[in-house]
């Protein structure tokens, strides 16, 4: 399947792309650092196409994965998006829900994975994944809860800077600087709390 890079509802005018991409890259960079992971990614759900789309990648695969798509029901990310529940797998080789062929298509096959849904207003927007996190960072339920909390806050910030299509059309897709700054400030505050510096 040839990767597509633009499809509703993920398409947005260029005026929204830069702040959204900046936010998503910040989310994945911070998550990767917090969990000591080899890689991390944010995949957004394209409901119309029923696909998950790599929108930000940190670490392994960051040079070529952004924009890649795969069916929303495949793999662990698909399960997390469908169920709305976070998941941690310490040994992917032994987990039947792990889609090895999908991982191989990304040119990086992890040994472990933590994933949490990006949920805002009871709606799953996508999935935040960290791959091959340090063993102490994925040692229990508390760490998975931490990733899930981070994903919820990231989803809330994402909703602030990505207006709903109807509202956006009436506003001419204008992005107010204050809303963007609020979203990035929220993410920065969360990073400080998670790192224990707040």
PDB file of C-alpha atoms in Angstrom, residues 3-191:
ATOM      1  CA  UNK A   3       1.461   5.725   2.051  1.00  0.00           C
ATOM      2  CA  UNK A   4      -0.845   8.689   1.733  1.00  0.00           C
ATOM      3  CA  UNK A   5      -0.104  11.852   3.581  1.00  0.00           C
ATOM      4  CA  UNK A   6      -3.324  13.850   3.398  1.00  0.00           C
ATOM      5  CA  UNK A   7      -6.848  12.653   4.067  1.00  0.00           C
ATOM      6  CA  UNK A   8      -9.789  14.106   5.966  1.00  0.00           C
ATOM      7  CA  UNK A   9     -10.249  14.688   8.832  1.00  0.00           C
ATOM      8  CA  UNK A  10      -6.536  14.891   9.502  1.00  0.00           C
ATOM      9  CA  UNK A  11      -5.976  17.378   6.699  1.00  0.00           C
ATOM     10  CA  UNK A  12      -5.776  20.944   7.833  1.00  0.00           C
ATOM     11  CA  UNK A  13      -4.710  24.176   6.249  1.00  0.00           C
ATOM     12  CA  UNK A  14      -1.028  24.976   6.447  1.00  0.00           C
ATOM     13  CA  UNK A  15      -1.746  27.550   9.160  1.00  0.00           C
ATOM     14  CA  UNK A  16      -2.555  24.669  11.537  1.00  0.00           C
ATOM     15  CA  UNK A  17       0.105  22.186  10.475  1.00  0.00           C
ATOM     16  CA  UNK A  18       3.113  23.868  12.082  1.00  0.00           C
ATOM     17  CA  UNK A  19       1.703  24.297  15.614  1.00  0.00           C
ATOM     18  CA  UNK A  20       0.052  20.857  15.562  1.00  0.00           C
ATOM     19  CA  UNK A  21       3.243  19.203  14.375  1.00  0.00           C
ATOM     20  CA  UNK A  22       5.276  21.122  16.964  1.00  0.00           C
ATOM     21  CA  UNK A  23       2.942  19.973  19.729  1.00  0.00           C
ATOM     22  CA  UNK A  24       2.932  16.342  18.615  1.00  0.00           C
ATOM     23  CA  UNK A  25       6.720  16.254  18.245  1.00  0.00           C
ATOM     24  CA  UNK A  26       7.078  17.751  21.724  1.00  0.00           C
ATOM     25  CA  UNK A  27       4.705  15.114  23.132  1.00  0.00           C
ATOM     26  CA  UNK A  28       6.624  12.218  21.649  1.00  0.00           C
ATOM     27  CA  UNK A  29      10.056  13.648  22.512  1.00  0.00           C
ATOM     28  CA  UNK A  30       9.052  14.189  26.150  1.00  0.00           C
ATOM     29  CA  UNK A  31       7.418  10.746  26.451  1.00  0.00           C
ATOM     30  CA  UNK A  32      10.503   9.071  24.993  1.00  0.00           C
ATOM     31  CA  UNK A  33      12.784  10.945  27.414  1.00  0.00           C
ATOM     32  CA  UNK A  34      10.632  10.268  30.476  1.00  0.00           C
ATOM     33  CA  UNK A  35      10.475   6.538  29.830  1.00  0.00           C
ATOM     34  CA  UNK A  36      14.033   6.163  28.562  1.00  0.00           C
ATOM     35  CA  UNK A  37      12.682   4.644  25.357  1.00  0.00           C
ATOM     36  CA  UNK A  38      14.516   3.828  22.131  1.00  0.00           C
ATOM     37  CA  UNK A  39      11.617   5.265  20.133  1.00  0.00           C
ATOM     38  CA  UNK A  40       8.239   6.856  20.497  1.00  0.00           C
ATOM     39  CA  UNK A  41       5.413   7.838  18.212  1.00  0.00           C
ATOM     40  CA  UNK A  42       2.075   9.577  18.042  1.00  0.00           C
ATOM     41  CA  UNK A  43      -0.422   8.025  15.665  1.00  0.00           C
ATOM     42  CA  UNK A  44      -3.628   9.894  14.917  1.00  0.00           C
ATOM     43  CA  UNK A  45      -6.852   8.192  13.913  1.00  0.00           C
ATOM     44  CA  UNK A  46      -8.191   9.019  10.465  1.00  0.00           C
ATOM     45  CA  UNK A  47     -11.791   7.962  11.044  1.00  0.00           C
ATOM     46  CA  UNK A  48     -12.875   8.377   7.436  1.00  0.00           C
ATOM     47  CA  UNK A  49     -10.156   6.043   6.127  1.00  0.00           C
ATOM     48  CA  UNK A  50     -10.213   3.860   9.296  1.00  0.00           C
ATOM     49  CA  UNK A  51      -6.442   4.153   9.517  1.00  0.00           C
ATOM     50  CA  UNK A  52      -3.827   5.179  12.052  1.00  0.00           C
ATOM     51  CA  UNK A  53      -1.291   7.685  10.749  1.00  0.00           C
ATOM     52  CA  UNK A  54       2.186   8.326  12.143  1.00  0.00           C
ATOM     53  CA  UNK A  55       2.150  12.080  12.860  1.00  0.00           C
ATOM     54  CA  UNK A  56       5.250  12.410  15.071  1.00  0.00           C
ATOM     55  CA  UNK A  57       8.160  10.044  15.671  1.00  0.00           C
ATOM     56  CA  UNK A  58      11.171  10.289  17.963  1.00  0.00           C
ATOM     57  CA  UNK A  59      14.166   7.977  17.825  1.00  0.00           C
ATOM     58  CA  UNK A  60      14.128   4.911  15.589  1.00  0.00           C
ATOM     59  CA  UNK A  61      12.230   5.591  12.365  1.00  0.00           C
ATOM     60  CA  UNK A  62      11.886   9.352  12.748  1.00  0.00           C
ATOM     61  CA  UNK A  63      13.444   9.992   9.333  1.00  0.00           C
ATOM     62  CA  UNK A  64      10.795   8.161   7.320  1.00  0.00           C
ATOM     63  CA  UNK A  65       7.731   7.106   9.331  1.00  0.00           C
ATOM     64  CA  UNK A  66       5.789  10.382   9.528  1.00  0.00           C
ATOM     65  CA  UNK A  67       2.826  10.112   7.181  1.00  0.00           C
ATOM     66  CA  UNK A  68       2.860   6.293   7.007  1.00  0.00           C
ATOM     67  CA  UNK A  69      -0.555   4.678   7.471  1.00  0.00           C
ATOM     68  CA  UNK A  70      -1.914   1.303   8.461  1.00  0.00           C
ATOM     69  CA  UNK A  71      -5.388  -0.108   9.147  1.00  0.00           C
ATOM     70  CA  UNK A  72      -6.768   1.090  12.486  1.00  0.00           C
ATOM     71  CA  UNK A  73      -7.585  -2.433  13.637  1.00  0.00           C
ATOM     72  CA  UNK A  74      -4.063  -3.854  13.284  1.00  0.00           C
ATOM     73  CA  UNK A  75      -1.538  -4.479  16.011  1.00  0.00           C
ATOM     74  CA  UNK A  76      -1.335  -3.228  19.557  1.00  0.00           C
ATOM     75  CA  UNK A  77      -1.789   0.420  18.541  1.00  0.00           C
ATOM     76  CA  UNK A  78      -4.989  -0.607  16.768  1.00  0.00           C
ATOM     77  CA  UNK A  79      -6.208  -2.448  19.862  1.00  0.00           C
ATOM     78  CA  UNK A  80      -5.468   0.587  22.060  1.00  0.00           C
ATOM     79  CA  UNK A  81      -7.276   2.909  19.629  1.00  0.00           C
ATOM     80  CA  UNK A  82     -10.291   0.580  19.431  1.00  0.00           C
ATOM     81  CA  UNK A  83     -10.535  -0.233  23.144  1.00  0.00           C
ATOM     82  CA  UNK A  84      -9.529   3.164  24.509  1.00  0.00           C
ATOM     83  CA  UNK A  85      -7.371   1.355  27.091  1.00  0.00           C
ATOM     84  CA  UNK A  86      -3.602   1.643  27.671  1.00  0.00           C
ATOM     85  CA  UNK A  87      -1.425  -1.428  27.291  1.00  0.00           C
ATOM     86  CA  UNK A  88       2.084  -2.540  28.218  1.00  0.00           C
ATOM     87  CA  UNK A  89       3.806  -5.603  26.775  1.00  0.00           C
ATOM     88  CA  UNK A  90       7.235  -6.543  28.119  1.00  0.00           C
ATOM     89  CA  UNK A  91       7.866  -9.368  25.633  1.00  0.00           C
ATOM     90  CA  UNK A  92       6.337  -8.642  22.240  1.00  0.00           C
ATOM     91  CA  UNK A  93       7.697 -11.864  20.717  1.00  0.00           C
ATOM     92  CA  UNK A  94       5.409 -13.824  23.059  1.00  0.00           C
ATOM     93  CA  UNK A  95       2.318 -11.618  22.619  1.00  0.00           C
ATOM     94  CA  UNK A  96      -0.252 -12.811  20.055  1.00  0.00           C
ATOM     95  CA  UNK A  97      -1.661  -9.302  19.540  1.00  0.00           C
ATOM     96  CA  UNK A  98       1.715  -8.026  18.291  1.00  0.00           C
ATOM     97  CA  UNK A  99       1.701  -7.668  14.498  1.00  0.00           C
ATOM     98  CA  UNK A 100       5.326  -8.464  13.646  1.00  0.00           C
ATOM     99  CA  UNK A 101       4.859  -7.911   9.897  1.00  0.00           C
ATOM    100  CA  UNK A 102       3.534  -4.423  10.607  1.00  0.00           C
ATOM    101  CA  UNK A 103       6.530  -3.668  12.845  1.00  0.00           C
ATOM    102  CA  UNK A 104       8.908  -4.994  10.199  1.00  0.00           C
ATOM    103  CA  UNK A 105       7.341  -2.642   7.641  1.00  0.00           C
ATOM    104  CA  UNK A 106       8.461   0.273   9.853  1.00  0.00           C
ATOM    105  CA  UNK A 107      12.064  -1.046   9.836  1.00  0.00           C
ATOM    106  CA  UNK A 108      12.111  -1.235  13.655  1.00  0.00           C
ATOM    107  CA  UNK A 109      10.930  -4.286  15.586  1.00  0.00           C
ATOM    108  CA  UNK A 110      10.783  -3.497  19.307  1.00  0.00           C
ATOM    109  CA  UNK A 111      11.048  -5.975  22.170  1.00  0.00           C
ATOM    110  CA  UNK A 112       8.624  -4.109  24.440  1.00  0.00           C
ATOM    111  CA  UNK A 113       5.946  -1.488  24.053  1.00  0.00           C
ATOM    112  CA  UNK A 114       3.784   0.820  26.126  1.00  0.00           C
ATOM    113  CA  UNK A 115       0.806   2.500  24.467  1.00  0.00           C
ATOM    114  CA  UNK A 116      -1.948   4.809  25.658  1.00  0.00           C
ATOM    115  CA  UNK A 117      -4.906   6.304  23.823  1.00  0.00           C
ATOM    116  CA  UNK A 118      -5.142  10.035  23.148  1.00  0.00           C
ATOM    117  CA  UNK A 119      -8.643  10.692  24.469  1.00  0.00           C
ATOM    118  CA  UNK A 120     -10.485  13.991  24.574  1.00  0.00           C
ATOM    119  CA  UNK A 121     -14.200  14.393  25.320  1.00  0.00           C
ATOM    120  CA  UNK A 122     -14.600  10.581  25.352  1.00  0.00           C
ATOM    121  CA  UNK A 123     -13.267  10.397  21.800  1.00  0.00           C
ATOM    122  CA  UNK A 124     -10.099   8.538  20.830  1.00  0.00           C
ATOM    123  CA  UNK A 125      -7.942  10.845  18.688  1.00  0.00           C
ATOM    124  CA  UNK A 126      -5.015   8.454  18.373  1.00  0.00           C
ATOM    125  CA  UNK A 127      -2.321   6.567  20.272  1.00  0.00           C
ATOM    126  CA  UNK A 128       0.905   7.511  22.042  1.00  0.00           C
ATOM    127  CA  UNK A 129       3.517   4.734  22.004  1.00  0.00           C
ATOM    128  CA  UNK A 130       6.914   4.315  23.616  1.00  0.00           C
ATOM    129  CA  UNK A 131       9.035   1.425  22.356  1.00  0.00           C
ATOM    130  CA  UNK A 132      11.732  -0.387  24.305  1.00  0.00           C
ATOM    131  CA  UNK A 133      11.415   1.787  27.404  1.00  0.00           C
ATOM    132  CA  UNK A 134      13.998   1.229  30.119  1.00  0.00           C
ATOM    133  CA  UNK A 135      12.943  -1.728  32.333  1.00  0.00           C
ATOM    134  CA  UNK A 136      12.477   0.449  35.439  1.00  0.00           C
ATOM    135  CA  UNK A 137      10.203   2.806  33.472  1.00  0.00           C
ATOM    136  CA  UNK A 138       7.743   0.042  32.567  1.00  0.00           C
ATOM    137  CA  UNK A 139       7.847  -1.969  35.767  1.00  0.00           C
ATOM    138  CA  UNK A 140       4.236  -1.623  36.839  1.00  0.00           C
ATOM    139  CA  UNK A 141       0.758  -0.200  36.661  1.00  0.00           C
ATOM    140  CA  UNK A 142       1.914   3.174  37.993  1.00  0.00           C
ATOM    141  CA  UNK A 143       4.104   3.745  34.933  1.00  0.00           C
ATOM    142  CA  UNK A 144       1.296   2.787  32.543  1.00  0.00           C
ATOM    143  CA  UNK A 145      -1.017   5.157  34.431  1.00  0.00           C
ATOM    144  CA  UNK A 146       1.617   7.875  34.041  1.00  0.00           C
ATOM    145  CA  UNK A 147       1.759   7.331  30.277  1.00  0.00           C
ATOM    146  CA  UNK A 148      -2.049   7.333  30.099  1.00  0.00           C
ATOM    147  CA  UNK A 149      -2.209  10.604  32.060  1.00  0.00           C
ATOM    148  CA  UNK A 150       0.377  12.158  29.756  1.00  0.00           C
ATOM    149  CA  UNK A 151      -1.593  10.969  26.714  1.00  0.00           C
ATOM    150  CA  UNK A 152      -4.823  12.504  28.093  1.00  0.00           C
ATOM    151  CA  UNK A 153      -3.141  15.856  28.669  1.00  0.00           C
ATOM    152  CA  UNK A 154      -1.542  15.734  25.219  1.00  0.00           C
ATOM    153  CA  UNK A 155      -4.959  15.008  23.674  1.00  0.00           C
ATOM    154  CA  UNK A 156      -6.476  17.974  25.512  1.00  0.00           C
ATOM    155  CA  UNK A 157      -3.689  20.230  24.252  1.00  0.00           C
ATOM    156  CA  UNK A 158      -4.125  18.847  20.734  1.00  0.00           C
ATOM    157  CA  UNK A 159      -7.841  19.644  20.802  1.00  0.00           C
ATOM    158  CA  UNK A 160      -7.038  23.215  21.842  1.00  0.00           C
ATOM    159  CA  UNK A 161      -4.884  23.852  18.783  1.00  0.00           C
ATOM    160  CA  UNK A 162      -6.833  21.710  16.281  1.00  0.00           C
ATOM    161  CA  UNK A 163     -10.364  23.069  16.056  1.00  0.00           C
ATOM    162  CA  UNK A 164     -13.295  20.894  15.062  1.00  0.00           C
ATOM    163  CA  UNK A 165     -13.992  21.069  11.315  1.00  0.00           C
ATOM    164  CA  UNK A 166     -17.320  22.936  11.697  1.00  0.00           C
ATOM    165  CA  UNK A 167     -15.932  25.458  14.164  1.00  0.00           C
ATOM    166  CA  UNK A 168     -12.783  25.791  12.113  1.00  0.00           C
ATOM    167  CA  UNK A 169     -14.691  26.496   8.925  1.00  0.00           C
ATOM    168  CA  UNK A 170     -16.664  29.269  10.576  1.00  0.00           C
ATOM    169  CA  UNK A 171     -13.458  30.720  12.003  1.00  0.00           C
ATOM    170  CA  UNK A 172     -11.703  30.511   8.653  1.00  0.00           C
ATOM    171  CA  UNK A 173      -9.218  28.013  10.184  1.00  0.00           C
ATOM    172  CA  UNK A 174      -7.633  30.882  12.091  1.00  0.00           C
ATOM    173  CA  UNK A 175      -5.387  29.701  14.891  1.00  0.00           C
ATOM    174  CA  UNK A 176      -5.155  32.167  17.731  1.00  0.00           C
ATOM    175  CA  UNK A 177      -1.670  32.538  19.139  1.00  0.00           C
ATOM    176  CA  UNK A 178      -3.027  32.478  22.690  1.00  0.00           C
ATOM    177  CA  UNK A 179      -4.605  29.038  22.202  1.00  0.00           C
ATOM    178  CA  UNK A 180      -1.360  27.662  20.793  1.00  0.00           C
ATOM    179  CA  UNK A 181       0.645  29.142  23.654  1.00  0.00           C
ATOM    180  CA  UNK A 182      -1.832  27.727  26.198  1.00  0.00           C
ATOM    181  CA  UNK A 183      -1.493  24.248  24.688  1.00  0.00           C
ATOM    182  CA  UNK A 184       2.301  24.358  24.696  1.00  0.00           C
ATOM    183  CA  UNK A 185       2.351  25.802  28.240  1.00  0.00           C
ATOM    184  CA  UNK A 186       0.103  22.945  29.404  1.00  0.00           C
ATOM    185  CA  UNK A 187       2.484  20.441  27.867  1.00  0.00           C
ATOM    186  CA  UNK A 188       5.511  22.180  29.410  1.00  0.00           C
ATOM    187  CA  UNK A 189       3.915  22.163  32.858  1.00  0.00           C
ATOM    188  CA  UNK A 190       3.091  18.501  32.524  1.00  0.00           C
ATOM    189  CA  UNK A 191       6.664  17.730  31.520  1.00  0.00           C
TER     190      UNK A 191
END
